[in-house]
XYZ file of N, CA and C in Angstrom:
804
model
N 32.392 8.055 -10.420
C 31.293 9.004 -11.021
C 31.950 8.284 -12.593
N 30.920 8.688 -13.395
C 31.298 8.311 -14.815
C 31.686 9.288 -15.914
N 33.155 8.674 -16.533
C 34.003 9.157 -17.192
C 33.461 9.208 -18.855
N 33.248 10.823 -18.851
C 32.839 10.819 -20.415
C 33.695 11.399 -21.435
N 33.373 11.255 -22.473
C 34.473 11.830 -24.002
C 34.565 12.539 -24.747
N 34.946 13.787 -25.089
C 34.271 14.376 -26.289
C 35.564 13.995 -27.348
N 35.245 14.033 -28.230
C 35.654 13.216 -29.348
C 35.915 15.039 -30.654
N 37.328 14.915 -30.501
C 38.466 15.802 -31.116
C 38.872 16.198 -32.320
N 38.432 14.648 -32.925
C 39.199 14.603 -34.328
C 40.174 13.613 -33.982
N 41.136 14.116 -33.647
C 42.313 13.663 -33.369
C 42.475 12.565 -32.426
N 41.739 12.662 -31.390
C 41.951 12.307 -30.309
C 40.240 12.469 -29.442
N 40.243 11.669 -27.995
C 39.172 12.022 -27.110
C 39.755 13.050 -25.991
N 38.805 14.056 -25.501
C 39.164 14.159 -24.306
C 38.162 13.844 -22.831
N 39.066 13.411 -22.004
C 38.196 13.005 -20.781
C 37.632 13.759 -19.954
N 36.472 14.037 -19.471
C 35.846 14.454 -18.482
C 34.627 13.865 -18.122
N 34.659 14.374 -16.219
C 33.271 13.982 -15.750
C 32.184 15.581 -15.375
N 31.126 15.229 -15.230
C 30.245 16.425 -15.056
C 29.414 16.024 -13.840
N 29.028 17.040 -12.879
C 28.065 16.258 -12.157
C 27.646 18.111 -11.555
N 26.545 17.710 -11.120
C 25.315 18.542 -10.391
C 24.343 19.372 -11.760
N 23.689 20.227 -11.365
C 22.879 21.166 -11.788
C 23.080 22.650 -11.837
N 22.558 23.623 -12.513
C 22.833 24.819 -12.536
C 23.562 25.384 -13.834
N 24.464 26.469 -13.692
C 24.611 27.318 -14.365
C 26.180 26.738 -14.661
N 26.755 26.712 -16.020
C 28.056 25.449 -16.164
C 29.130 25.814 -15.524
N 30.095 25.544 -14.879
C 31.370 25.977 -14.682
C 32.329 24.736 -14.930
N 33.395 25.005 -15.967
C 34.320 23.702 -16.222
C 35.598 24.152 -15.675
N 36.415 23.152 -15.231
C 37.845 23.609 -14.664
C 38.780 22.738 -15.758
N 40.200 23.602 -15.816
C 40.598 23.531 -16.510
C 42.407 23.523 -15.906
N 42.892 21.527 -15.731
C 44.088 21.394 -14.911
C 45.312 22.454 -15.526
N 46.798 22.035 -14.528
C 47.664 22.741 -15.374
C 48.569 21.457 -16.492
N 49.319 21.701 -16.293
C 50.088 20.696 -17.347
C 50.918 19.919 -16.443
N 50.547 18.559 -16.828
C 51.291 17.315 -15.884
C 50.401 17.149 -15.160
N 49.032 17.824 -14.973
C 48.305 17.056 -13.857
C 47.129 16.426 -14.157
N 45.961 16.055 -13.140
C 44.963 15.723 -13.861
C 43.832 16.406 -13.242
N 42.677 15.999 -13.717
C 41.585 16.829 -13.409
C 41.155 16.339 -11.537
N 41.498 15.712 -11.280
C 41.400 15.475 -9.213
C 42.396 16.401 -9.144
N 42.896 17.137 -9.179
C 43.476 18.679 -8.838
C 42.849 19.317 -8.344
N 41.075 19.024 -8.877
C 39.998 19.964 -8.364
C 39.218 18.953 -7.369
N 39.750 17.990 -6.805
C 39.177 17.189 -5.811
C 38.480 17.762 -4.683
N 39.186 19.262 -4.505
C 38.122 20.132 -2.742
C 37.638 21.096 -3.713
N 37.570 21.223 -4.764
C 36.976 22.673 -5.689
C 35.221 22.120 -6.413
N 35.717 21.322 -6.656
C 34.421 20.566 -7.663
C 33.159 20.474 -6.686
N 33.248 19.322 -5.355
C 31.960 19.261 -4.901
C 31.286 20.166 -3.863
N 32.666 21.676 -3.940
C 32.007 22.974 -3.071
C 31.182 23.417 -4.181
N 31.610 23.809 -5.778
C 30.653 24.163 -6.307
C 29.420 23.371 -6.879
N 29.592 22.082 -6.371
C 28.424 21.706 -6.888
C 27.470 22.311 -5.943
N 27.541 22.167 -4.461
C 26.903 22.020 -3.490
C 26.422 23.221 -3.721
N 26.989 24.270 -3.976
C 26.669 25.658 -4.166
C 25.577 26.049 -5.400
N 25.109 25.099 -6.417
C 24.307 24.890 -7.071
C 24.710 25.421 -8.372
N 25.934 24.473 -8.769
C 26.492 24.541 -10.480
C 26.881 23.227 -10.654
N 26.946 23.398 -12.440
C 27.069 22.288 -12.758
C 28.467 22.215 -13.358
N 29.154 21.412 -12.707
C 30.733 21.433 -12.829
C 30.970 20.452 -13.733
N 31.978 20.598 -14.690
C 32.854 19.765 -15.532
C 34.334 19.779 -15.551
N 34.998 18.607 -15.138
C 36.486 18.649 -15.372
C 37.436 17.841 -15.978
N 37.700 18.326 -16.930
C 38.668 17.687 -18.164
C 39.843 17.580 -17.520
N 40.719 16.079 -18.427
C 41.631 15.971 -18.772
C 42.341 16.679 -19.679
N 43.610 17.175 -19.893
C 44.213 17.357 -20.801
C 44.675 16.686 -21.666
N 45.062 16.883 -23.208
C 45.500 15.579 -23.927
C 46.904 15.482 -23.719
N 46.420 14.030 -23.833
C 47.826 13.172 -22.767
C 48.248 12.873 -22.080
N 46.785 13.533 -21.098
C 47.109 13.454 -19.866
C 45.585 12.328 -19.145
N 45.839 11.858 -17.868
C 44.696 11.484 -16.835
C 44.292 10.234 -18.278
N 42.548 10.516 -18.468
C 41.626 9.360 -19.157
C 41.942 9.815 -20.894
N 42.279 10.964 -21.086
C 42.631 11.760 -22.108
C 43.347 10.667 -23.209
N 43.326 11.156 -24.125
C 43.714 10.247 -25.830
C 45.008 10.783 -25.717
N 46.242 10.167 -26.523
C 47.409 10.705 -26.971
C 46.960 10.301 -27.981
N 47.704 10.992 -29.088
C 47.936 11.045 -30.396
C 47.743 12.511 -30.963
N 47.464 13.445 -29.937
C 47.130 14.661 -30.639
C 48.228 15.273 -31.349
N 48.245 16.612 -32.002
C 49.345 16.786 -32.828
C 49.918 18.444 -32.038
N 49.269 18.690 -31.322
C 48.977 20.105 -30.707
C 48.813 19.727 -29.068
N 49.512 20.586 -28.101
C 49.403 20.641 -26.720
C 49.673 21.628 -25.809
N 49.517 22.866 -26.365
C 49.680 24.131 -26.014
C 48.676 24.790 -25.446
N 48.514 25.874 -24.980
C 47.548 26.808 -24.535
C 46.652 26.959 -25.558
N 46.997 27.209 -26.531
C 45.438 27.589 -27.425
C 44.910 26.219 -27.859
N 45.087 25.178 -27.545
C 45.036 23.556 -28.013
C 44.053 23.340 -26.539
N 44.169 24.038 -25.466
C 43.468 23.403 -24.446
C 42.490 24.490 -24.449
N 42.410 25.539 -24.952
C 41.848 26.571 -24.995
C 40.130 26.173 -26.226
N 41.270 25.466 -27.280
C 40.026 24.859 -28.627
C 39.365 23.850 -27.547
N 39.741 23.154 -26.457
C 38.647 21.884 -26.329
C 37.993 22.556 -25.212
N 38.267 23.551 -24.732
C 37.923 24.067 -23.804
C 36.317 24.780 -23.790
N 36.411 25.503 -25.189
C 35.051 26.096 -26.196
C 34.563 24.928 -26.249
N 35.109 23.928 -26.786
C 34.420 22.769 -27.806
C 33.551 22.320 -26.433
N 34.028 21.819 -25.348
C 33.133 21.305 -24.345
C 31.807 22.586 -23.589
N 32.213 23.539 -23.754
C 31.209 24.394 -23.501
C 29.630 24.674 -24.973
N 30.532 23.819 -26.182
C 29.426 23.839 -26.985
C 28.638 22.922 -26.483
N 29.750 21.560 -26.357
C 28.920 19.714 -26.079
C 27.756 20.311 -25.158
N 28.076 21.049 -24.028
C 27.280 20.854 -22.833
C 26.292 21.463 -22.688
N 26.300 22.731 -23.632
C 25.586 23.769 -23.359
C 25.975 25.041 -22.688
N 26.200 26.146 -22.931
C 26.982 26.968 -22.454
C 26.230 28.202 -22.592
N 26.781 29.357 -22.022
C 28.068 29.673 -21.298
C 28.243 29.144 -20.139
N 29.524 29.579 -20.341
C 30.434 28.721 -18.705
C 31.227 29.672 -18.253
N 31.485 29.043 -17.250
C 32.538 30.138 -16.347
C 33.768 28.981 -16.041
N 34.680 29.782 -16.630
C 36.151 29.065 -16.776
C 37.485 28.837 -15.244
N 37.387 27.895 -15.125
C 38.000 27.946 -13.644
C 39.762 27.294 -14.185
N 40.805 28.152 -14.266
C 41.573 27.622 -15.065
C 43.056 27.614 -13.420
N 43.719 27.039 -13.848
C 45.027 26.850 -12.847
C 46.444 26.178 -13.644
N 47.145 27.125 -13.390
C 48.397 27.136 -14.442
C 48.435 27.395 -15.937
N 48.884 26.394 -17.506
C 48.444 26.725 -18.045
C 46.897 26.172 -18.510
N 46.287 25.775 -17.537
C 44.599 26.017 -17.686
C 44.232 27.210 -17.550
N 44.966 28.144 -16.689
C 44.435 29.867 -16.630
C 45.129 30.756 -17.713
N 45.956 29.998 -18.776
C 46.213 30.660 -19.584
C 45.124 30.624 -20.766
N 44.677 29.144 -20.591
C 43.765 28.613 -21.546
C 42.664 29.417 -21.912
N 41.832 29.594 -20.160
C 41.108 30.394 -20.178
C 40.822 31.596 -20.508
N 42.021 32.043 -20.420
C 42.291 33.185 -21.277
C 42.112 33.909 -22.565
N 42.439 32.810 -23.444
C 42.266 32.585 -24.378
C 41.019 32.338 -25.335
N 40.646 31.362 -24.370
C 39.281 31.486 -24.518
C 38.070 32.477 -24.455
N 38.328 32.680 -23.262
C 37.320 34.247 -23.178
C 37.538 35.078 -24.331
N 38.653 35.726 -24.963
C 38.880 36.320 -25.798
C 39.070 35.865 -27.262
N 39.105 34.533 -27.559
C 38.041 33.994 -28.875
C 36.861 34.414 -28.799
N 35.582 33.913 -27.901
C 34.619 33.661 -27.872
C 34.171 34.343 -26.473
N 33.785 35.681 -26.462
C 33.413 36.382 -25.281
C 31.916 35.781 -25.002
N 31.395 35.722 -25.801
C 29.547 35.185 -25.361
C 29.491 33.748 -24.783
N 30.902 33.164 -25.251
C 30.800 31.596 -24.092
C 31.299 31.490 -23.372
N 32.263 32.816 -22.490
C 32.690 32.894 -20.983
C 31.864 33.587 -20.494
N 31.632 33.457 -18.833
C 30.899 34.267 -18.285
C 31.615 35.315 -17.497
N 32.739 34.307 -17.095
C 33.805 34.479 -15.828
C 35.232 33.746 -15.823
N 36.335 34.611 -14.983
C 37.213 33.453 -15.259
C 37.617 33.509 -13.755
N 38.345 32.174 -13.098
C 39.146 32.208 -12.124
C 40.313 32.044 -12.638
N 41.064 32.285 -12.061
C 42.540 32.247 -12.450
C 43.735 31.598 -11.717
N 44.035 30.465 -11.470
C 44.729 30.063 -9.803
C 46.129 29.400 -10.287
N 47.101 30.838 -10.152
C 48.148 30.037 -10.632
C 48.515 30.492 -11.852
N 47.426 31.146 -12.966
C 47.912 31.113 -14.003
C 49.136 31.698 -14.290
N 49.762 31.159 -15.788
C 50.796 31.812 -16.937
C 49.967 32.710 -17.429
N 50.496 34.050 -17.814
C 49.514 35.297 -19.012
C 51.180 35.626 -19.566
N 52.464 34.967 -19.475
C 53.318 35.488 -20.368
C 54.518 34.020 -19.806
N 55.051 34.357 -20.673
C 56.823 33.665 -19.880
C 57.244 33.764 -18.941
N 57.338 32.979 -18.073
C 58.018 33.555 -16.927
C 59.012 33.678 -17.039
N 60.539 34.329 -16.745
C 61.905 34.815 -16.808
C 62.719 33.214 -16.187
N 63.273 32.749 -17.209
C 64.240 31.086 -16.784
C 65.552 31.640 -16.559
N 66.033 30.616 -15.653
C 67.851 30.767 -15.912
C 67.481 29.450 -16.726
N 68.621 30.096 -18.291
C 69.072 29.475 -19.257
C 69.732 28.050 -18.200
N 70.466 28.112 -17.304
C 71.037 26.701 -17.122
C 70.058 25.977 -16.287
N 68.963 26.430 -15.589
C 67.749 25.725 -15.339
C 66.584 25.367 -16.101
N 67.119 26.097 -17.315
C 65.948 25.488 -18.309
C 66.579 24.025 -19.132
N 67.719 24.083 -19.206
C 68.577 22.994 -19.721
C 68.524 22.094 -18.875
N 68.475 21.928 -17.761
C 68.535 20.958 -16.613
C 66.978 20.452 -16.421
N 65.863 21.334 -16.532
C 64.858 21.087 -16.878
C 64.785 19.870 -17.703
N 64.979 19.951 -19.024
C 65.003 19.108 -19.759
C 65.761 18.176 -19.493
N 66.878 18.481 -19.452
C 67.158 17.333 -18.881
C 66.486 15.849 -18.031
N 66.254 16.557 -17.393
C 65.269 15.865 -16.137
C 63.646 15.447 -16.607
N 63.143 15.697 -17.822
C 62.490 14.999 -18.436
C 62.254 14.027 -19.115
N 63.704 13.328 -19.198
C 63.972 12.323 -19.687
C 64.017 10.936 -19.162
N 63.297 10.160 -20.013
C 63.500 8.877 -19.263
C 64.937 7.960 -19.161
N 64.943 7.508 -18.182
C 63.724 7.026 -17.411
C 63.629 7.449 -15.935
N 64.469 8.896 -15.734
C 64.524 9.393 -14.829
C 63.517 10.307 -14.675
N 62.694 10.971 -15.386
C 62.015 11.891 -15.993
C 60.698 11.922 -14.784
N 59.775 10.698 -15.211
C 58.946 10.548 -14.130
C 58.986 10.859 -12.584
N 60.292 10.647 -12.740
C 60.190 10.437 -10.801
C 60.778 12.011 -9.982
N 61.540 12.135 -11.349
C 61.768 13.855 -11.275
C 60.905 14.755 -11.228
N 59.719 14.740 -11.994
C 58.749 15.295 -12.136
C 57.661 15.303 -10.846
N 57.717 14.104 -10.381
C 56.926 13.825 -8.872
C 57.824 14.775 -8.125
N 58.988 14.629 -8.057
C 59.757 15.370 -6.724
C 59.798 16.929 -6.731
N 59.516 17.396 -8.260
C 59.322 18.587 -8.832
C 57.771 19.327 -8.412
N 56.578 18.465 -8.286
C 55.581 18.508 -7.909
C 55.324 18.968 -6.631
N 55.980 17.822 -5.839
C 56.092 18.618 -4.071
C 56.701 20.117 -3.651
N 57.680 20.134 -4.784
C 58.024 21.827 -4.047
C 56.949 22.796 -4.315
N 55.965 22.187 -5.389
C 54.808 23.596 -5.610
C 53.718 23.479 -4.289
N 53.626 22.685 -3.310
C 53.380 23.190 -2.088
C 54.152 23.243 -1.052
N 54.330 24.631 -1.191
C 55.350 25.244 0.454
C 54.759 25.194 1.732
N 53.494 25.121 1.669
C 52.898 25.838 2.755
C 52.448 24.550 3.209
N 50.615 23.688 3.227
C 50.195 22.791 3.864
C 49.697 21.767 2.854
N 50.568 21.140 2.630
C 50.432 19.863 1.350
C 49.448 19.075 2.274
N 48.133 18.531 0.570
C 46.764 18.155 1.396
C 47.256 16.694 1.842
N 46.291 15.958 2.826
C 46.422 15.237 3.512
C 46.984 13.895 2.550
N 45.943 13.583 1.410
C 46.635 12.855 0.392
C 47.321 12.793 -0.638
N 48.030 13.729 -0.014
C 49.186 14.167 -1.525
C 49.847 12.687 -2.219
N 50.219 12.179 -0.856
C 51.255 10.595 -1.804
C 49.870 9.804 -2.450
N 48.391 10.259 -2.237
C 47.629 9.274 -3.344
C 48.053 9.739 -4.690
N 48.147 11.327 -4.383
C 47.457 11.972 -5.617
C 48.809 11.984 -6.390
N 49.699 11.785 -6.067
C 51.184 11.604 -6.878
C 51.295 10.417 -7.362
N 51.008 9.377 -6.444
C 50.882 8.553 -7.071
C 49.675 8.343 -8.552
N 48.920 8.761 -8.661
C 47.587 8.361 -9.633
C 47.915 9.499 -10.517
N 49.273 10.433 -10.595
C 50.081 11.128 -11.237
C 51.173 10.607 -11.852
N 51.451 9.829 -11.327
C 52.644 8.676 -11.863
C 52.290 7.572 -12.523
N 51.081 7.097 -12.127
C 50.136 6.115 -13.172
C 49.834 6.488 -14.143
N 49.356 7.803 -14.464
C 48.787 8.289 -15.179
C 49.918 8.676 -16.735
N 51.248 8.726 -16.082
C 52.673 8.971 -17.252
C 52.607 7.237 -17.752
N 52.487 6.414 -16.969
C 52.625 4.906 -17.317
C 51.357 4.776 -18.620
N 50.224 5.175 -18.360
C 49.266 4.602 -19.953
C 49.731 5.406 -21.051
N 49.755 4.141 -21.909
C 49.677 4.766 -23.422
C 51.071 5.566 -23.622
N 50.902 6.431 -24.750
C 51.825 7.058 -25.010
C 52.215 9.108 -24.234
N 51.736 8.158 -22.703
C 51.269 10.211 -21.726
C 52.830 10.514 -21.448
N 53.973 9.845 -21.196
C 54.993 10.390 -21.117
C 55.625 11.904 -22.243
N 55.247 10.936 -23.553
C 55.500 11.572 -24.577
C 54.311 13.097 -25.005
N 53.504 12.718 -24.879
C 52.595 14.036 -24.678
C 52.646 14.940 -23.805
N 53.488 14.508 -22.845
C 53.344 15.426 -21.561
C 54.725 15.996 -21.609
N 55.730 15.559 -22.242
C 57.245 15.898 -22.424
C 56.438 17.435 -24.188
N 56.127 17.203 -24.779
C 55.525 18.223 -25.376
C 54.634 19.221 -25.540
N 53.886 19.022 -24.195
C 53.025 20.272 -23.335
C 54.269 20.784 -22.683
N 55.422 20.349 -22.046
C 55.827 21.226 -21.537
C 56.935 22.295 -22.486
N 56.242 21.924 -23.665
C 57.553 23.271 -25.100
C 56.316 24.127 -24.991
N 55.354 24.275 -24.664
C 55.104 25.438 -24.822
C 55.439 26.566 -24.589
N 54.792 28.034 -25.189
C 54.901 29.237 -25.410
C 53.999 30.134 -24.399
N 53.540 30.442 -23.381
C 52.843 31.430 -22.931
C 52.278 32.905 -23.641
N 53.682 32.814 -24.545
C 53.579 34.556 -25.169
C 52.386 35.290 -25.720
N 51.645 33.981 -26.904
C 50.299 34.451 -27.045
C 49.432 34.760 -26.181
N 49.343 34.206 -25.084
C 48.516 34.938 -23.679
C 48.765 36.649 -23.432
N 49.895 36.722 -23.340
C 50.006 38.226 -23.108
C 49.394 39.139 -24.164
N 49.444 38.830 -25.552
C 49.001 39.359 -26.454
C 47.466 39.554 -26.468
N 46.401 38.259 -25.669
C 45.204 38.438 -25.924
C 44.418 39.144 -24.890
N 45.475 39.684 -23.792
C 44.922 40.561 -22.610
C 43.581 41.393 -22.789
N 44.509 41.983 -23.252
C 42.720 42.903 -23.632
C 41.861 43.238 -24.197
N 42.180 42.059 -25.158
C 40.542 41.523 -25.607
C 39.520 40.631 -24.310
N 39.922 40.027 -23.356
C 39.025 39.737 -22.550
C 38.194 40.424 -21.973
N 36.551 40.588 -22.280
C 35.742 40.999 -21.608
C 34.934 40.541 -20.134
N 35.191 39.463 -19.945
C 35.469 38.433 -18.629
C 35.700 39.118 -17.347
N 34.787 39.093 -16.281
C 35.069 39.755 -15.277
C 36.243 38.128 -15.146
N 37.184 38.643 -13.551
C 38.133 37.679 -13.868
C 38.436 37.914 -12.087
N 38.687 36.913 -11.430
C 39.061 36.696 -10.135
C 40.741 35.982 -10.189
N 41.291 36.733 -9.780
C 43.056 35.944 -9.688
C 43.218 35.427 -8.619
N 43.854 34.505 -8.463
C 44.232 33.551 -6.923
C 45.697 33.421 -7.351
N 46.460 34.408 -6.701
C 47.844 33.478 -6.462
C 48.494 33.144 -5.404
N 49.221 31.847 -4.781
C 50.151 31.618 -3.877
C 51.034 32.345 -3.522
N 51.189 33.095 -2.571
C 52.306 33.956 -2.317
C 53.982 33.608 -2.449
N 53.805 32.230 -2.187
C 55.483 31.523 -2.526
C 55.131 30.308 -3.633
N 53.887 30.839 -4.940
C 54.664 30.137 -6.221
C 55.724 29.933 -6.268
N 56.637 28.861 -6.361
C 57.835 29.010 -6.810
C 57.801 28.818 -8.781
N 57.027 28.884 -8.890
C 56.672 28.804 -10.541
C 56.884 30.392 -10.746
N 57.087 31.333 -9.918
C 57.395 32.987 -10.501
C 58.496 32.897 -9.323
N 59.304 34.386 -9.694
C 59.876 34.816 -9.343
C 60.131 35.986 -8.153
N 58.479 36.604 -8.379
C 57.454 37.714 -7.799
C 56.231 37.231 -8.183
N 55.493 35.787 -7.496
C 54.236 35.892 -7.240
C 53.628 36.632 -7.056
N 53.249 37.469 -6.115
C 52.523 39.052 -5.552
C 52.441 39.859 -6.670
N 53.390 40.005 -7.723
C 53.679 40.997 -8.335
C 53.233 40.513 -9.853
N 53.138 38.985 -10.321
C 52.862 38.344 -11.555
C 51.308 38.297 -10.923
N 50.749 38.362 -10.305
C 49.407 37.805 -9.869
C 48.898 39.685 -10.348
N 49.280 40.747 -9.433
C 48.746 42.238 -9.843
C 48.406 42.461 -11.022
N 49.958 42.040 -11.832
C 49.949 42.700 -13.271
C 48.819 41.699 -13.965
N 48.215 40.843 -13.633
C 47.332 39.941 -14.261
C 46.241 40.573 -13.636
N 46.338 40.916 -12.479
C 44.859 41.532 -12.382
C 44.727 42.598 -12.974
N 45.629 43.623 -12.912
C 45.371 45.243 -13.665
C 44.874 44.983 -15.026
N 45.851 44.457 -15.700
C 45.469 43.766 -17.162
C 44.017 43.858 -17.693
N 43.699 42.886 -16.447
C 42.164 41.815 -16.725
C 41.060 42.745 -16.356
N 41.826 43.893 -15.358
C 40.964 44.347 -14.314
C 39.652 43.800 -13.513
N 40.753 43.116 -12.890
C 40.037 41.630 -11.945
C 40.270 42.117 -10.399
N 39.400 41.353 -10.003
C 40.074 41.403 -8.267
C 41.225 40.213 -8.266
N 41.798 40.932 -6.946
C 43.090 39.789 -6.632
C 43.107 39.401 -5.316
N 43.421 37.779 -5.085
C 43.196 37.394 -3.732
C 44.724 36.618 -3.706
N 45.226 37.260 -2.854
C 47.266 36.374 -2.488
C 46.298 35.495 -1.136
N 47.370 34.422 -1.163
C 46.872 33.076 -0.620
C 48.411 33.268 0.114
N 48.216 33.334 1.517
C 49.706 33.550 2.282
C 50.308 31.644 2.654
N 51.296 31.634 2.103
C 52.470 30.369 2.408
C 51.615 29.047 1.478
N 51.229 29.548 0.512
C 50.856 28.812 -0.562
C 51.314 28.550 -1.796
N 52.284 27.685 -2.473
C 52.693 27.175 -3.781
C 51.333 27.423 -5.069
N 51.727 26.582 -5.727
C 51.326 26.851 -7.420
C 49.713 26.090 -6.962
N 49.517 25.552 -5.888
C 47.854 25.096 -5.928
C 47.152 25.643 -5.108
N 47.081 26.706 -4.513
C 46.417 27.331 -3.662
C 44.547 26.514 -3.353
N 44.324 26.039 -4.866
C 42.607 25.910 -3.908
C 42.884 24.381 -3.688
N 44.494 23.841 -3.873
C 44.141 22.706 -3.211
C 44.853 22.228 -2.056
N 46.038 23.217 -1.396
C 46.827 23.599 -0.047
C 45.758 24.203 0.960
N 45.069 25.384 0.248
C 44.305 25.986 1.521
C 42.777 26.122 0.457
N 42.001 25.230 0.706
C 40.310 25.256 0.153
C 39.909 25.779 0.814
N 39.490 25.982 2.260
C 38.987 26.509 2.983
C 39.378 28.158 2.863
N 40.179 28.507 2.132
C 40.460 29.997 2.048
C 40.040 30.051 0.456
N 40.138 29.453 -0.127
C 40.245 30.030 -1.949
C 38.598 29.453 -2.093
N 38.426 28.475 -1.555
C 36.520 27.869 -2.210
C 35.496 28.945 -1.643
N 35.960 29.474 -0.663
C 34.647 30.321 0.085
C 34.650 31.793 -1.214
N 36.021 32.544 -1.803
C 36.288 33.065 -2.372
C 35.941 33.236 -3.949
N 35.914 31.456 -4.231
C 35.604 31.352 -5.442
C 33.797 31.167 -5.463
N 33.595 30.670 -4.888
C 31.688 30.372 -4.853
C 31.258 31.955 -4.875
N 31.865 33.004 -3.866
C 31.160 34.193 -3.643
C 30.893 34.929 -4.955
N 32.528 34.679 -5.846
C 33.034 35.361 -6.944
C 31.721 34.831 -8.369
N 32.069 33.746 -8.330
C 30.765 33.301 -9.739
C 29.728 33.023 -8.975
N 29.457 33.339 -7.513
C 27.916 33.622 -7.457
C 27.526 34.928 -7.696
N 28.262 35.898 -8.077
C 27.908 37.181 -8.129
C 27.664 37.359 -9.843
N 28.629 36.479 -10.434
C 28.967 36.589 -11.996
C 27.316 35.904 -12.489
N 27.427 34.587 -12.066
C 25.898 34.342 -12.252
C 24.833 35.050 -11.943
N 24.532 35.816 -10.789
C 23.657 36.481 -11.234
C 23.676 37.957 -11.626
N 24.720 38.007 -12.059
C 24.663 39.384 -13.119
C 24.552 39.020 -14.194
N 24.603 37.590 -14.346
C 24.703 36.999 -15.977
C 23.174 37.641 -16.567
């Protein structure tokens, strides 16, 4: 598949695009690659959509050298890609990708037709200070990349995909490119507080998907209900799933996602 690049001034954002029809843009989470949507993209393409998937700043095939790596920066990249590809677009966001999708919808409501939020952060999670310090220490080289790989495994508590080993190897290889590890560490220092303050400005219909065993949240179901209530959105809880429900249980998530996008596309 051809890798395209969007010039953002400080560097380029890598993305792929497939299919024909209304535009859908998929936003990965921190430390992940656009291939996290490898089970989502083909289903949306087959359903009649033009699907773009990007790599975060300093991740995958995107460039290093960016000053900002937070939710607002990713939201600006998403909106720039909407303009470049000819929107409006439906935004699918996982983790901080969901945070950015919310900010994009709040900032430019005419450019975002709808949202699918998969394990999305809409506010800063409650963290044990000791665990926070341990995480910062784990992200130091030389042991940081291996520690992150082990942490990623814990985010699949239900049924890890059959190709998990290959995907984790791809993530590890990405960290060895250029200055990607430093870019990733910068990304880990973000705060999601700005997202909570913008929830009431979102007018786009939203589907909130959360794994019931997502270890990134002390109460995954409660967090999902909070997000859905604040956005007036629909809620889908995925049993046994962690932070990547679209990867662990695509046979559950994909039909709900396609049905929701279809409904939004029909009403747009």
